[in-house]
CSV table of C-alpha atoms in Angstrom, one decimal:
chain,number,residue,atom,x,y,z
R,12,UNK,CA,19.7,-3.8,-21.8
R,13,UNK,CA,21.8,-6.6,-22.8
R,14,UNK,CA,21.6,-10.2,-21.1
R,15,UNK,CA,25.4,-9.5,-20.0
R,16,UNK,CA,24.4,-6.3,-18.2
R,17,UNK,CA,21.2,-8.1,-16.7
R,18,UNK,CA,23.2,-10.8,-15.3
R,19,UNK,CA,25.7,-8.4,-13.9
R,20,UNK,CA,23.0,-6.5,-12.1
R,21,UNK,CA,21.5,-9.6,-10.6
R,22,UNK,CA,24.9,-11.0,-9.5
R,23,UNK,CA,25.5,-7.4,-7.8
R,24,UNK,CA,22.0,-7.9,-6.0
R,25,UNK,CA,23.0,-11.4,-5.1
R,26,UNK,CA,26.3,-10.0,-3.3
R,27,UNK,CA,24.4,-7.6,-1.8
R,28,UNK,CA,22.2,-10.0,-0.1
R,29,UNK,CA,25.3,-12.0,0.8
R,30,UNK,CA,26.7,-9.0,2.6
R,31,UNK,CA,23.9,-8.7,4.8
R,32,UNK,CA,24.7,-12.1,6.4
R,33,UNK,CA,28.0,-10.3,7.5
R,34,UNK,CA,26.2,-7.7,9.5
R,35,UNK,CA,25.3,-8.4,13.1
R,36,UNK,CA,22.0,-10.3,13.2
R,37,UNK,CA,20.0,-9.7,16.6
R,38,UNK,CA,17.4,-12.2,16.4
R,39,UNK,CA,16.0,-15.3,14.6
R,40,UNK,CA,13.5,-13.1,12.5
R,41,UNK,CA,16.2,-10.9,11.1
R,42,UNK,CA,18.2,-14.1,10.0
R,43,UNK,CA,15.3,-15.6,8.3
R,44,UNK,CA,14.7,-12.3,6.7
R,45,UNK,CA,18.4,-12.3,5.5
R,46,UNK,CA,18.2,-15.9,4.4
R,47,UNK,CA,15.1,-15.4,2.4
R,48,UNK,CA,16.5,-12.1,0.8
R,49,UNK,CA,19.7,-14.4,-0.2
R,50,UNK,CA,17.6,-17.1,-1.7
R,51,UNK,CA,15.4,-14.8,-3.4
R,52,UNK,CA,18.4,-12.9,-5.1
R,53,UNK,CA,20.1,-16.5,-6.1
R,54,UNK,CA,17.1,-17.7,-7.6
R,55,UNK,CA,16.7,-14.4,-9.8
R,56,UNK,CA,20.5,-14.6,-10.7
R,57,UNK,CA,20.1,-18.0,-11.5
R,58,UNK,CA,17.2,-17.6,-14.1
R,59,UNK,CA,19.1,-14.8,-15.8
R,60,UNK,CA,22.6,-17.0,-15.7
R,61,UNK,CA,20.8,-19.9,-17.6
R,62,UNK,CA,19.1,-17.9,-20.1
R,63,UNK,CA,21.8,-18.6,-22.4
R,64,UNK,CA,20.9,-22.2,-22.8
R,65,UNK,CA,17.4,-21.1,-23.9
R,66,UNK,CA,18.8,-19.0,-26.4
R,67,UNK,CA,20.5,-22.0,-27.9
R,68,UNK,CA,17.3,-23.9,-28.1
R,69,UNK,CA,15.7,-21.0,-29.9
R,70,UNK,CA,18.3,-21.2,-32.5
R,71,UNK,CA,17.8,-24.6,-33.0
R,72,UNK,CA,14.1,-24.9,-34.2
R,73,UNK,CA,13.7,-23.7,-37.6
R,74,UNK,CA,10.4,-23.8,-39.6
R,75,UNK,CA,9.6,-26.6,-41.7
R,76,UNK,CA,7.0,-27.0,-44.4
R,77,UNK,CA,4.8,-30.1,-43.3
R,78,UNK,CA,2.5,-30.2,-46.2
R,79,UNK,CA,0.7,-27.9,-48.8
R,80,UNK,CA,-2.7,-28.9,-49.9
R,81,UNK,CA,-4.9,-26.3,-52.3
R,82,UNK,CA,-2.8,-23.1,-51.6
R,83,UNK,CA,-2.8,-23.8,-47.6
R,84,UNK,CA,0.6,-24.7,-46.2
R,85,UNK,CA,1.2,-26.1,-42.9
R,86,UNK,CA,4.5,-25.2,-41.2
R,87,UNK,CA,6.0,-26.4,-38.2
R,88,UNK,CA,8.4,-25.1,-35.8
R,89,UNK,CA,9.3,-27.6,-32.9
R,90,UNK,CA,5.9,-28.7,-31.9
R,91,UNK,CA,4.2,-25.8,-32.7
R,92,UNK,CA,2.0,-25.3,-36.2
R,93,UNK,CA,0.5,-22.9,-38.3
R,94,UNK,CA,-1.5,-22.8,-41.4
R,95,UNK,CA,-0.9,-19.9,-44.0
R,96,UNK,CA,-2.9,-19.2,-47.1
R,97,UNK,CA,-1.5,-17.6,-50.1
R,98,UNK,CA,-4.3,-15.5,-50.3
R,99,UNK,CA,-5.2,-14.6,-47.0
R,100,UNK,CA,-1.9,-15.1,-45.3
R,101,UNK,CA,-1.6,-16.6,-41.7
R,102,UNK,CA,-4.9,-18.3,-41.0
R,103,UNK,CA,-4.6,-20.6,-37.9
R,104,UNK,CA,-1.7,-20.8,-35.0
R,105,UNK,CA,-1.6,-23.9,-32.8
R,106,UNK,CA,0.7,-23.3,-29.8
R,107,UNK,CA,-1.1,-25.0,-27.0
R,108,UNK,CA,-2.4,-22.0,-25.2
R,109,UNK,CA,-5.5,-19.9,-26.5
R,110,UNK,CA,-4.0,-16.6,-25.3
R,111,UNK,CA,-0.6,-17.1,-27.2
R,112,UNK,CA,-2.2,-18.1,-30.1
R,113,UNK,CA,-4.4,-15.1,-30.1
R,114,UNK,CA,-1.5,-12.8,-29.4
R,115,UNK,CA,0.5,-14.3,-32.4
R,116,UNK,CA,-2.5,-13.9,-34.7
R,117,UNK,CA,-3.2,-10.2,-33.5
R,118,UNK,CA,0.4,-9.6,-34.4
R,119,UNK,CA,0.6,-11.0,-37.7
R,120,UNK,CA,-2.6,-9.3,-38.6
R,121,UNK,CA,-0.9,-6.0,-38.9
R,122,UNK,CA,1.9,-7.3,-41.0
R,123,UNK,CA,1.9,-7.7,-45.0
R,124,UNK,CA,0.9,-11.5,-46.2
R,125,UNK,CA,4.3,-11.7,-47.7
R,126,UNK,CA,6.3,-11.2,-44.4
R,127,UNK,CA,3.9,-13.2,-42.0
R,128,UNK,CA,5.4,-16.4,-42.1
R,129,UNK,CA,8.7,-15.0,-40.9
R,130,UNK,CA,6.7,-13.1,-38.3
R,131,UNK,CA,4.9,-16.0,-36.9
R,132,UNK,CA,8.2,-18.1,-37.2
R,133,UNK,CA,9.8,-15.3,-35.0
R,134,UNK,CA,7.3,-15.5,-32.5
R,135,UNK,CA,7.2,-19.1,-32.0
R,136,UNK,CA,10.6,-19.3,-31.7
R,137,UNK,CA,10.3,-16.5,-28.6
R,138,UNK,CA,7.5,-18.8,-27.3
R,139,UNK,CA,9.8,-22.1,-27.2
R,140,UNK,CA,9.5,-23.6,-23.6
R,141,UNK,CA,7.0,-21.1,-22.3
R,142,UNK,CA,5.4,-23.8,-20.3
R,143,UNK,CA,8.5,-24.1,-18.0
R,144,UNK,CA,10.3,-20.8,-18.5
R,145,UNK,CA,10.2,-18.6,-15.3
R,146,UNK,CA,9.6,-15.0,-15.2
R,147,UNK,CA,13.0,-13.1,-15.5
R,148,UNK,CA,12.2,-10.3,-13.5
R,149,UNK,CA,10.5,-12.1,-10.2
R,150,UNK,CA,12.1,-15.5,-11.1
R,151,UNK,CA,8.5,-17.3,-10.3
R,152,UNK,CA,6.4,-19.3,-12.6
R,153,UNK,CA,2.8,-18.7,-11.7
R,154,UNK,CA,1.6,-15.9,-9.8
R,155,UNK,CA,-1.1,-16.4,-7.0
R,156,UNK,CA,-4.3,-16.0,-7.0
R,157,UNK,CA,-4.4,-15.5,-10.7
R,158,UNK,CA,-2.0,-18.2,-11.8
R,159,UNK,CA,-0.7,-16.2,-14.6
R,160,UNK,CA,2.1,-17.7,-16.3
R,161,UNK,CA,5.0,-15.6,-17.6
R,162,UNK,CA,3.5,-15.1,-21.4
R,163,UNK,CA,4.9,-11.4,-21.9
R,164,UNK,CA,7.9,-11.3,-24.4
R,165,UNK,CA,10.0,-8.2,-24.6
R,166,UNK,CA,12.7,-8.0,-27.3
R,167,UNK,CA,16.2,-6.8,-25.7
R,168,UNK,CA,19.4,-6.1,-27.1
R,169,UNK,CA,20.5,-9.8,-27.4
R,170,UNK,CA,17.9,-11.7,-25.8
R,171,UNK,CA,14.1,-11.9,-25.2
R,172,UNK,CA,12.7,-11.2,-21.5
R,173,UNK,CA,9.9,-13.3,-20.7
R,174,UNK,CA,7.6,-11.9,-17.6
R,175,UNK,CA,4.4,-11.8,-16.2
R,176,UNK,CA,2.1,-8.9,-17.1
R,177,UNK,CA,2.0,-8.0,-13.4
R,178,UNK,CA,5.9,-7.9,-13.3
R,179,UNK,CA,6.3,-5.9,-16.7
R,180,UNK,CA,4.8,-2.6,-15.5
R,181,UNK,CA,7.2,-2.1,-12.2
R,182,UNK,CA,10.1,-3.3,-14.4
R,183,UNK,CA,9.1,-0.6,-17.1
R,184,UNK,CA,9.1,2.1,-14.5
R,185,UNK,CA,12.5,1.3,-13.2
R,186,UNK,CA,14.0,1.8,-16.3
R,187,UNK,CA,12.8,5.2,-16.9
């Protein structure tokens, strides 16, 4: 689904929440529930509406060769770095989170050595601002009690969906 379609869906969801306020509200609890629903749908809408700014940030970061010593080249993309050997391919990734580093290394292991630099650069561009980027599905950053941050990335038609692993499964079931 494209970003435009996702935004349209969230806007319709927000408008539906607004129409709930038009209905007769009989008690304070129903009013609180309607306001909470309105707030949640607004936040979810705004997360996707501001996604275009994140896409521009991804395009700004290009890979740069920092230095090359004894056949090992150090690349930099924004504040992320990785090492690539001419013989072994990508040998180290530094993105600030061990689970993200491990994920990127596992993804590059399946790729031929000649293409690994491009693949790592693409994956790193997807994870720009991962510390502050909320989940595109639930619009939250951390899920309690596991404090899991939205590290999953799903390539869509024209953007990359970021989400929690817990939110990814219900999302996949809805699209089927």
